[in-house]
C-alpha cells in the first residue's frame, strides 16, 4: 500500500510503518489508535490512512490487538507477574516476567517503580527474590538504556520457594558474605552469625533476603546448605542446583536397574547377530545406543540403490511404563552433558551396560531397514525387534581415517567389507539430503578440554568429519521412518517439530538483510532454501558469520508435541526422535509406540497415554531447555575462572549481540561471552539501530554492529556467575551520524566545545 505525504503546509510527514511499529514496541502502555495518532500528530482525513496501516500490520502478523490496545505479537501484557531479580548500585530494583517464551530471546528487564517507605506499612515495597503482580508502564526519562519497560507493583505474591543461590564466604566474627551465582545479581549479601545455617566457607547455599535497605549490602539468611564446592566438579554442581536438575537416583530406581537381567534369545526376536553392524561415536563415549550398516541393493529394479540399516538399543524392554525407572526418566526428561560430568536420564546399569551396544556382545535392539534408490529417495522401510552383535566399536576419527587410506589394526580387516560400503551408502543418502535442502548454517561449535583437576586446559573447535555427517543422516532417516510408520498406523506419538520463523522475526531479518543489500521475498512459500540462497551469497564474504548468526536468531526453537507441523529446519513433513532412548524420554515414547503399533511385544504404550501426551511433550521440552541453560552456564563459569587472572589483557572478539544497554562479545580464541556496557563506548551518544543490530554514534556516526570484529580489554571477572566485562579498545566502523531518533524526532544535539556529554547508559534520575 503506497504511503502519501501530508500537504506541504503540515510540519510532519505521515508516519512510516517502521515508525509505527517502533512506537507500539516501546510504548506498551500507550498504544491505542488514538495514542498513535496523537504521537504522530495525525489528524483529519489522515486518520483513515492510519487505520488502514494498522489493519495491514495486524493482517501481516506484525502487531496484535488486545481490546483497543495494540502491541507486537507476544508483547508484555498490561498486568503481569514478575520476579525481582537484581538491584543496581544506585538502589533501583529490576524484575523479569515469571513466564517468558524463550523463542523471543532473553526475558525483558523491567524497572520496578515503588513508593518510598518501609515494607509492610501500606506501600508495596518488593525486595530481591519477591514475586509481584504489577502494571506495565512507560519508563521514566533516562532509563531507556537499562530496561525495556517499567512495572508498578499492585501486590506482593508468595516468595519463590527456591530463593537465591550463592557461595558462602566466612568472615571473622562468625558471619559471612554470600557471592551470588547469577549474572543477573552480582551484588553480594551480608549474613550475620545467627543466620548462617551451619554453612562453612565455600558451601553452595540457598538464601532468603530478609532485609534490603536502599543503600548498603542487603542482608540475608541461609535457608539451605546444599554442599561444598571444593571438589573438582563443583562448577557443574552450581548449574545442577541452580536449574533444579535431578541428579541423585532414588533407591527404588537403583534397585530396579540392578535387578534387570540381560535379554536372551528366546524366539521372540529376529536373530540379526550375523549382520555386521558397527557403532561410531566420540572417542570418550561411555554408552553406544546406535549401530549402522549399509550395502548396495542387489534388486535389479533398483539399480544404484542402497539398503541402510540403523539399530537402536531396546530401552523399552527394560523401562516399563509406570515403573520407578520410567517415572524418574520422565522427571529428568533427558541426559545433561557437562564438560566434567554427565547427569544421565537412566542409571549406569541400564545406559552404560545393558543398553549399550558393546562390541562382540549380544544386545537387544529395535532396528529399521531402509531401501533408497540411486538418488537417495527412500522407497520403503521396515521395523524389526532383533538381537544384534556389534562387530566393532569405532570413533569418528578412526572410521574417517580408515576410509581416507589410514586404517589401523581394528579397521583394516573391515575396511572393504563394512566401512567402504557404509560410506558409499552415505553418498547415496547425501543426494537425497541435497535435493531436500535443509537449512545449512555454518556456525562451528567449540569444545572445552579439561585438566585432571577439572579446570580448563584449552578450548578447541572439533573438526567436522564426513563420519559425523554419515551418522547424522542415517539417524535422520531412521527418525523419519519412525514418524511415517506411526502416523500410518494412527498411533499416538510425540513428534519433533520446528515451526517456520514468526512474521515479526522474519520482518526483523528482512530489515537487517536490506542493510546489506540482501533481500528475502515478502511473498511465496517460505522454505529453508530461501535462507540457503542468502547464506550461499555471503559464503566467502567478511560478513558471512554475521549473516549466519542473524539467520539462526530468526529461527523458531524446536520442541516436542503430539501435534505435527513438520520440521522446518530439516525440511521434513514428518519427524520424530527415535535414535537415542538412552538419553531422551521422547525417543522412549516412540519406541513404545512402535512396539505397540507393530505388535512387537507387550511393552508398548500404556492405555490412556493419548490424554497425557500433550503434557508430557511440554515437560520434556522444558527439560531440554533446562539442560541447555545449565550446560551454557557451566561453560561460562569454567571460562570465567580460566580468564580470572588475565584482567587487563586484550583479546580479539566478535560482536555477538547488540542491545540498548551495550554489546555482547564473543572472544575469537575461546568462544567466551562477555558484555561491553554502552557507557564505556565513548563520549558520543550511541543510539540503538534495531534494524541493523548496531549501536551508532549520533554525532560521529561511529558504528558497532552485530558480527563486527573488535579488540576488547578484560576489566572485570565474576567466576561464580560466569560473567565477564570488557571495554572496547579498537575503533568502530565509520558510519553515517544519526540525525534523527527512531521515532523521527531530532536526536540530542552534538557536544558543544567544553561540554561533557553523559555517556549512553548512564542514568539521569529524578530524586
XYZ file of C-alpha atoms in Angstrom, residues 142-701:
560
model
C 16.921 8.393 31.444
C 16.290 4.678 31.960
C 15.951 3.654 28.301
C 19.399 2.042 28.219
C 18.897 -0.225 31.229
C 15.325 -1.553 30.973
C 12.653 -2.244 28.403
C 9.665 -1.050 30.432
C 8.647 -0.184 33.976
C 6.278 -2.026 36.268
C 4.302 -0.579 39.174
C 3.619 -3.181 41.906
C -0.019 -3.918 42.660
C 0.601 -6.534 45.329
C 3.305 -8.901 46.533
C 2.833 -12.606 45.879
C 4.240 -15.588 47.712
C 8.028 -15.666 47.616
C 9.516 -18.177 45.195
C 10.453 -21.270 47.250
C 13.884 -21.813 45.698
C 15.098 -18.332 46.665
C 18.519 -17.134 45.538
C 21.670 -19.242 45.433
C 25.242 -18.293 46.168
C 28.546 -19.357 47.693
C 29.117 -18.651 51.380
C 32.358 -16.882 52.312
C 33.035 -16.890 56.050
C 34.278 -13.717 57.738
C 35.785 -13.047 61.144
C 33.208 -12.962 63.896
C 31.084 -15.887 62.752
C 29.120 -14.298 59.965
C 29.914 -14.058 56.310
C 29.033 -12.905 52.844
C 27.293 -14.711 50.034
C 28.523 -14.340 46.465
C 25.585 -14.861 44.057
C 25.942 -17.336 41.203
C 23.635 -15.469 38.814
C 24.701 -12.932 36.212
C 21.504 -11.060 36.996
C 22.539 -10.447 40.612
C 26.231 -9.749 41.147
C 25.898 -7.772 44.386
C 26.907 -9.714 47.497
C 24.733 -10.327 50.571
C 25.678 -9.969 54.228
C 24.873 -12.820 56.660
C 25.199 -12.381 60.403
C 26.344 -15.196 62.688
C 22.795 -16.124 63.728
C 21.660 -16.794 60.165
C 24.485 -18.868 58.632
C 22.510 -22.106 58.909
C 25.701 -24.025 59.673
C 27.253 -23.114 56.323
C 31.009 -23.374 56.039
C 33.357 -21.400 53.825
C 32.956 -22.477 50.209
C 29.492 -24.023 50.610
C 26.816 -23.575 47.988
C 23.718 -22.288 49.796
C 20.152 -21.193 49.144
C 19.237 -17.961 50.876
C 16.392 -15.619 51.641
C 16.803 -11.850 51.658
C 15.214 -10.668 54.890
C 16.288 -7.025 54.938
C 17.211 -4.844 51.990
C 17.694 -1.145 52.511
C 18.118 1.366 49.753
C 21.842 1.686 50.432
C 24.435 -0.777 51.628
C 24.582 -4.512 51.036
C 21.294 -6.398 51.551
C 21.159 -8.790 54.497
C 20.195 -12.434 54.041
C 19.931 -15.693 55.923
C 20.942 -19.148 54.759
C 17.838 -21.257 54.196
C 19.574 -24.417 52.971
C 23.147 -25.643 52.926
C 23.487 -27.544 49.658
C 27.073 -28.724 49.790
C 30.741 -27.909 49.448
C 32.194 -26.552 46.199
C 35.733 -27.648 46.931
C 35.614 -30.714 44.681
C 36.897 -30.658 41.106
C 33.330 -30.964 39.772
C 31.993 -28.009 41.700
C 31.290 -25.801 38.686
C 28.718 -28.110 37.136
C 27.128 -28.650 40.567
C 26.256 -24.945 40.659
C 24.294 -25.267 37.407
C 22.679 -28.520 38.539
C 21.298 -26.936 41.704
C 20.503 -23.552 40.173
C 18.418 -25.181 37.441
C 16.921 -27.809 39.771
C 18.174 -30.751 37.712
C 17.609 -34.132 39.424
C 20.975 -35.830 39.780
C 20.602 -38.437 42.552
C 18.686 -41.589 41.667
C 16.204 -42.737 44.344
C 16.931 -46.105 45.925
C 13.890 -47.680 44.239
C 15.231 -46.667 40.819
C 18.684 -48.092 41.515
C 17.124 -51.296 42.828
C 15.089 -51.777 39.648
C 18.130 -51.126 37.480
C 20.334 -53.550 39.398
C 17.666 -56.253 39.247
C 17.439 -56.093 35.447
C 18.807 -59.095 33.566
C 20.355 -59.260 30.093
C 17.996 -60.306 27.294
C 18.479 -63.807 25.905
C 17.398 -65.175 22.551
C 14.010 -66.741 23.160
C 12.500 -66.961 19.707
C 10.522 -63.721 20.053
C 13.228 -61.640 18.416
C 14.762 -61.850 14.987
C 18.356 -63.034 15.097
C 20.496 -60.419 13.338
C 23.751 -61.266 15.103
C 25.406 -62.118 11.806
C 24.720 -58.672 10.320
C 27.989 -56.685 10.666
C 26.647 -53.586 12.396
C 29.185 -51.096 13.779
C 28.969 -48.277 16.329
C 30.642 -44.937 15.550
C 30.804 -42.463 18.439
C 33.055 -39.855 20.077
C 36.250 -41.426 21.435
C 35.232 -40.762 25.056
C 31.662 -42.114 24.743
C 30.608 -44.480 27.536
C 27.307 -45.615 26.041
C 26.632 -46.720 22.485
C 22.949 -46.731 21.609
C 23.055 -46.773 17.792
C 24.706 -49.002 15.199
C 24.708 -48.735 11.389
C 25.200 -50.829 8.279
C 24.821 -50.298 4.538
C 25.203 -52.411 1.380
C 24.280 -51.908 -2.276
C 20.773 -53.080 -3.176
C 21.064 -56.151 -5.404
C 17.487 -55.796 -6.674
C 17.661 -55.277 -10.481
C 14.656 -52.994 -10.180
C 16.684 -50.582 -8.029
C 19.993 -50.020 -9.844
C 22.440 -47.941 -7.834
C 20.245 -48.198 -4.761
C 21.331 -48.946 -1.218
C 19.972 -50.806 1.813
C 20.714 -48.866 5.006
C 20.131 -50.306 8.479
C 20.004 -48.474 11.788
C 19.760 -50.451 15.037
C 18.902 -48.686 18.311
C 19.236 -50.102 21.833
C 15.943 -51.621 23.013
C 15.478 -49.431 26.087
C 11.711 -50.059 26.113
C 12.333 -53.671 27.155
C 13.935 -52.528 30.421
C 11.957 -49.349 31.197
C 8.326 -50.399 31.611
C 5.537 -47.791 31.833
C 4.720 -46.818 35.405
C 7.881 -48.319 36.911
C 10.207 -46.364 39.172
C 12.718 -46.201 36.322
C 10.069 -44.809 33.987
C 8.884 -42.132 36.433
C 12.438 -40.973 37.102
C 13.262 -40.891 33.380
C 10.212 -38.723 32.708
C 11.157 -36.440 35.592
C 14.638 -35.940 34.132
C 13.466 -35.756 30.524
C 16.943 -36.180 29.079
C 20.576 -36.620 29.983
C 22.571 -33.457 30.678
C 26.138 -33.173 29.386
C 28.719 -31.001 31.129
C 32.437 -30.736 30.316
C 33.268 -32.543 33.574
C 30.364 -34.995 34.016
C 27.138 -36.401 32.648
C 23.830 -36.438 34.511
C 22.207 -39.470 32.841
C 18.495 -39.986 32.323
C 18.899 -43.647 33.271
C 21.202 -45.357 35.810
C 24.534 -46.627 34.527
C 23.418 -50.248 34.875
C 20.982 -49.520 32.033
C 22.694 -46.790 29.985
C 26.322 -47.946 30.122
C 25.737 -51.690 30.401
C 22.534 -53.494 29.411
C 21.508 -50.972 26.733
C 24.967 -50.151 25.444
C 25.667 -51.879 22.110
C 29.035 -53.201 23.176
C 31.435 -54.773 20.738
C 31.020 -58.566 20.325
C 28.243 -58.694 22.969
C 24.647 -59.792 22.293
C 22.283 -56.876 22.776
C 18.534 -56.368 22.105
C 17.660 -53.621 19.642
C 14.889 -52.071 17.596
C 16.080 -51.828 14.002
C 14.851 -50.178 10.823
C 15.887 -51.407 7.389
C 15.521 -48.737 4.683
C 15.801 -49.062 0.908
C 16.890 -45.988 -1.083
C 17.102 -45.503 -4.832
C 20.175 -44.148 -6.606
C 19.007 -40.563 -5.999
C 18.739 -41.011 -2.238
C 14.936 -41.185 -2.143
C 13.549 -43.741 0.308
C 11.419 -46.385 -1.410
C 10.338 -48.406 1.642
C 11.314 -49.374 5.162
C 10.503 -51.985 7.814
C 10.987 -52.149 11.596
C 12.238 -55.239 13.441
C 12.822 -56.233 17.063
C 16.145 -58.022 16.977
C 19.127 -59.437 18.776
C 22.361 -57.971 17.394
C 26.094 -58.153 17.995
C 28.270 -55.170 17.063
C 31.396 -56.202 15.156
C 33.356 -53.057 16.024
C 33.294 -50.027 18.319
C 34.829 -47.133 16.367
C 35.396 -43.444 16.936
C 34.517 -40.862 14.303
C 38.205 -40.126 13.745
C 39.044 -43.836 13.481
C 36.361 -44.543 10.861
C 37.268 -41.426 8.880
C 40.976 -42.228 8.885
C 40.269 -45.736 7.590
C 38.278 -44.618 4.533
C 40.839 -41.863 3.928
C 43.541 -44.519 3.500
C 44.918 -44.713 7.058
C 43.368 -47.852 8.600
C 44.575 -49.228 11.921
C 44.609 -52.778 13.261
C 40.883 -52.669 14.076
C 39.587 -51.016 10.898
C 41.834 -52.729 8.353
C 40.006 -56.110 8.444
C 36.571 -54.448 7.979
C 37.543 -51.639 5.609
C 36.470 -53.217 2.303
C 33.595 -55.330 3.618
C 31.918 -52.871 6.016
C 33.311 -49.329 6.087
C 33.613 -48.603 2.374
C 30.051 -49.818 1.606
C 28.830 -47.786 4.603
C 30.398 -44.556 3.346
C 29.266 -45.321 -0.208
C 25.738 -45.703 1.129
C 26.035 -42.304 2.774
C 26.939 -40.741 -0.570
C 23.645 -42.051 -1.942
C 21.669 -40.689 1.012
C 23.513 -37.389 0.630
C 21.957 -36.926 -2.803
C 18.530 -37.055 -1.216
C 19.571 -34.630 1.502
C 20.911 -32.150 -1.036
C 17.694 -32.380 -3.037
C 15.659 -31.787 0.135
C 17.734 -28.698 1.026
C 17.583 -28.478 4.814
C 18.812 -25.292 6.448
C 22.624 -25.236 6.186
C 24.076 -22.921 8.830
C 27.847 -22.638 9.199
C 28.400 -21.977 12.911
C 31.152 -24.243 14.296
C 30.893 -25.169 17.974
C 33.732 -25.090 20.467
C 34.585 -27.785 22.990
C 36.275 -27.310 26.363
C 39.099 -29.710 27.192
C 39.679 -30.065 30.935
C 42.730 -30.898 33.006
C 42.572 -33.780 35.532
C 41.697 -31.289 38.293
C 38.589 -30.151 36.423
C 39.941 -26.758 35.303
C 40.160 -25.627 31.687
C 43.151 -26.797 29.691
C 42.181 -25.387 26.282
C 39.256 -24.654 24.009
C 39.143 -26.363 20.625
C 36.920 -26.395 17.557
C 36.460 -30.098 16.695
C 36.850 -30.914 13.018
C 33.564 -31.674 11.268
C 34.213 -35.033 9.551
C 32.294 -36.918 6.900
C 31.850 -39.651 9.513
C 29.873 -37.200 11.678
C 27.620 -36.326 8.756
C 27.130 -40.024 7.907
C 25.788 -40.886 11.351
C 23.681 -37.719 11.411
C 21.976 -38.524 8.089
C 21.395 -42.189 8.949
C 19.760 -41.098 12.226
C 17.586 -38.504 10.480
C 16.300 -41.089 8.025
C 15.549 -43.538 10.852
C 13.642 -40.802 12.693
C 11.601 -40.031 9.584
C 10.786 -43.723 9.117
C 9.548 -43.948 12.716
C 7.241 -40.953 12.311
C 5.886 -42.231 8.989
C 5.168 -45.701 10.371
C 3.380 -44.470 13.477
C 1.347 -41.929 11.546
C 0.289 -44.609 9.057
C -0.735 -46.844 11.978
C -2.640 -43.920 13.569
C -0.639 -44.445 16.728
C -0.110 -41.771 19.372
C 3.409 -40.369 19.251
C 5.498 -37.351 20.125
C 6.780 -35.501 17.062
C 9.913 -33.387 16.974
C 8.548 -30.179 15.470
C 10.186 -26.981 14.298
C 7.992 -24.108 13.183
C 8.981 -21.641 10.499
C 10.120 -18.174 11.643
C 7.403 -15.901 13.002
C 6.271 -12.902 10.981
C 7.871 -10.494 13.435
C 11.239 -12.292 13.346
C 11.105 -12.534 9.576
C 10.365 -8.822 9.280
C 13.321 -8.020 11.539
C 15.565 -10.292 9.455
C 14.310 -8.672 6.268
C 15.230 -5.211 7.598
C 18.683 -6.391 8.610
C 19.425 -8.052 5.270
C 18.248 -4.931 3.447
C 21.056 -3.031 5.206
C 23.476 -5.442 3.474
C 21.712 -5.183 0.091
C 20.290 -8.687 0.526
C 16.620 -9.451 0.090
C 14.064 -12.068 1.115
C 10.872 -12.075 -0.904
C 7.804 -10.955 1.043
C 5.560 -13.365 -0.796
C 5.803 -17.014 -1.776
C 6.350 -20.240 0.128
C 8.953 -19.905 2.870
C 11.409 -22.841 2.852
C 14.951 -23.391 4.133
C 16.092 -22.958 0.517
C 15.258 -19.244 0.828
C 17.770 -18.874 3.663
C 20.324 -21.142 1.988
C 20.421 -18.861 -1.050
C 21.206 -15.924 1.221
C 23.909 -17.898 3.045
C 25.443 -19.023 -0.264
C 25.727 -15.409 -1.447
C 27.832 -14.442 1.576
C 29.760 -17.712 1.949
C 33.189 -16.161 1.291
C 32.339 -12.619 2.352
C 33.697 -10.965 5.532
C 30.179 -10.778 6.965
C 29.397 -14.495 6.420
C 29.490 -15.286 10.149
C 27.267 -12.295 10.880
C 24.593 -13.379 8.397
C 24.685 -16.971 9.670
C 24.231 -15.693 13.225
C 21.283 -13.452 12.378
C 19.582 -16.155 10.301
C 19.949 -18.545 13.252
C 18.357 -16.000 15.597
C 15.410 -15.637 13.267
C 14.545 -19.323 13.588
C 11.997 -20.785 15.966
C 13.004 -23.250 18.672
C 12.426 -26.946 18.059
C 10.246 -28.771 20.584
C 8.179 -31.909 21.203
C 4.466 -32.131 20.500
C 1.792 -34.775 19.806
C 0.547 -32.454 17.040
C 2.550 -32.408 13.833
C 3.503 -29.233 11.986
C 6.647 -30.652 10.376
C 10.289 -29.741 10.884
C 11.152 -26.509 9.074
C 14.925 -26.629 9.579
C 15.295 -30.162 8.233
C 12.597 -29.506 5.606
C 10.684 -32.635 6.600
C 6.923 -33.152 6.819
C 7.126 -35.888 9.463
C 9.847 -36.246 12.039
C 10.145 -37.927 15.451
C 13.087 -38.727 17.722
C 13.744 -42.475 17.710
C 17.517 -42.895 17.831
C 18.542 -42.011 21.431
C 16.193 -43.624 24.001
C 19.052 -43.901 26.489
C 19.270 -40.122 26.824
C 15.872 -38.754 25.654
C 12.466 -39.692 27.019
C 10.802 -38.639 23.741
C 12.635 -41.468 21.949
C 11.455 -43.970 24.557
C 7.844 -42.963 23.832
C 8.419 -43.539 20.113
C 9.969 -46.964 20.795
C 6.959 -47.996 22.863
C 4.626 -46.699 20.166
C 6.410 -48.797 17.511
C 6.308 -51.896 19.710
C 2.573 -51.489 20.217
C 1.635 -50.428 16.674
C 3.637 -53.234 15.020
C 2.751 -55.849 17.661
C 6.379 -56.470 18.554
C 5.743 -57.195 22.235
C 3.597 -56.449 25.264
C 5.642 -53.450 26.452
C 4.193 -50.765 24.187
C 2.427 -47.539 25.116
C 0.093 -47.824 28.121
C -3.645 -47.325 27.739
C -4.858 -43.734 28.026
C -1.494 -42.227 27.061
C -3.231 -40.012 24.471
C -4.694 -37.838 27.225
C -1.260 -37.237 28.764
C 0.960 -36.830 25.702
C 0.495 -33.078 25.381
C 1.605 -32.526 28.976
C 4.471 -34.998 28.639
C 5.661 -33.245 25.472
C 5.588 -29.881 27.277
C 7.513 -31.307 30.241
C 10.294 -32.871 28.179
C 10.572 -29.747 26.017
C 11.059 -27.771 29.231
C 13.632 -30.284 30.483
C 15.550 -29.885 27.233
C 15.667 -26.088 27.612
C 16.678 -26.511 31.255
C 19.574 -28.763 30.246
C 20.757 -26.355 27.551
C 20.704 -23.496 30.034
C 22.686 -25.475 32.610
C 25.266 -26.541 30.030
C 25.765 -22.945 28.850
C 26.074 -21.642 32.420
C 28.716 -24.243 33.281
C 30.807 -23.390 30.238
C 30.565 -19.682 31.098
C 31.764 -20.324 34.660
C 34.654 -22.533 33.570
C 35.838 -19.951 31.051
C 35.449 -17.086 33.535
C 37.553 -18.923 36.121
C 40.152 -19.661 33.433
C 40.398 -15.972 32.500
C 40.213 -14.586 36.046
C 43.971 -13.969 36.218
C 44.068 -12.098 32.908
C 42.489 -8.788 33.934
C 43.775 -6.090 31.588
C 44.548 -8.485 28.739
C 43.393 -7.565 25.238
C 41.546 -10.088 23.078
C 40.212 -10.264 19.563
C 36.433 -10.669 19.647
C 33.303 -10.596 17.558
C 30.148 -8.697 18.493
C 27.550 -11.404 19.102
C 24.638 -9.297 20.351
C 23.537 -5.682 20.457
C 21.098 -4.076 22.899
C 20.372 -0.557 24.084
C 22.442 -1.275 27.184
C 25.569 -2.395 25.346
C 27.306 -5.072 23.308
C 27.681 -8.803 23.886
C 31.032 -10.013 22.568
C 32.466 -13.468 21.915
C 36.230 -13.996 22.136
C 37.731 -15.410 18.949
C 40.086 -17.937 20.562
C 37.920 -19.355 23.329
C 34.342 -18.509 22.385
C 33.912 -16.899 25.822
C 30.979 -14.494 26.087
C 31.134 -11.117 27.799
C 29.459 -7.727 27.948
C 30.565 -4.219 26.997
C 28.354 -1.569 28.659
C 27.286 1.216 26.317
C 28.521 3.706 28.910
C 32.123 2.672 28.147
C 31.985 3.183 24.375
C 32.990 6.848 24.483
C 31.676 10.373 24.831
C 29.202 10.184 21.952
C 25.526 9.334 22.401
C 25.124 5.809 20.972
C 21.622 5.047 19.715
C 20.311 1.533 19.165
C 19.560 0.810 15.492
C 17.345 -2.262 15.775
C 17.141 -2.994 12.036
C 20.936 -3.074 11.650
C 21.627 -4.685 15.049
C 24.005 -1.823 15.825
C 24.850 0.996 18.217
C 25.504 4.185 16.230
C 27.024 7.437 17.446
C 24.583 10.286 16.896
C 27.376 12.818 16.399
C 30.285 10.829 14.949
C 28.458 8.010 13.180
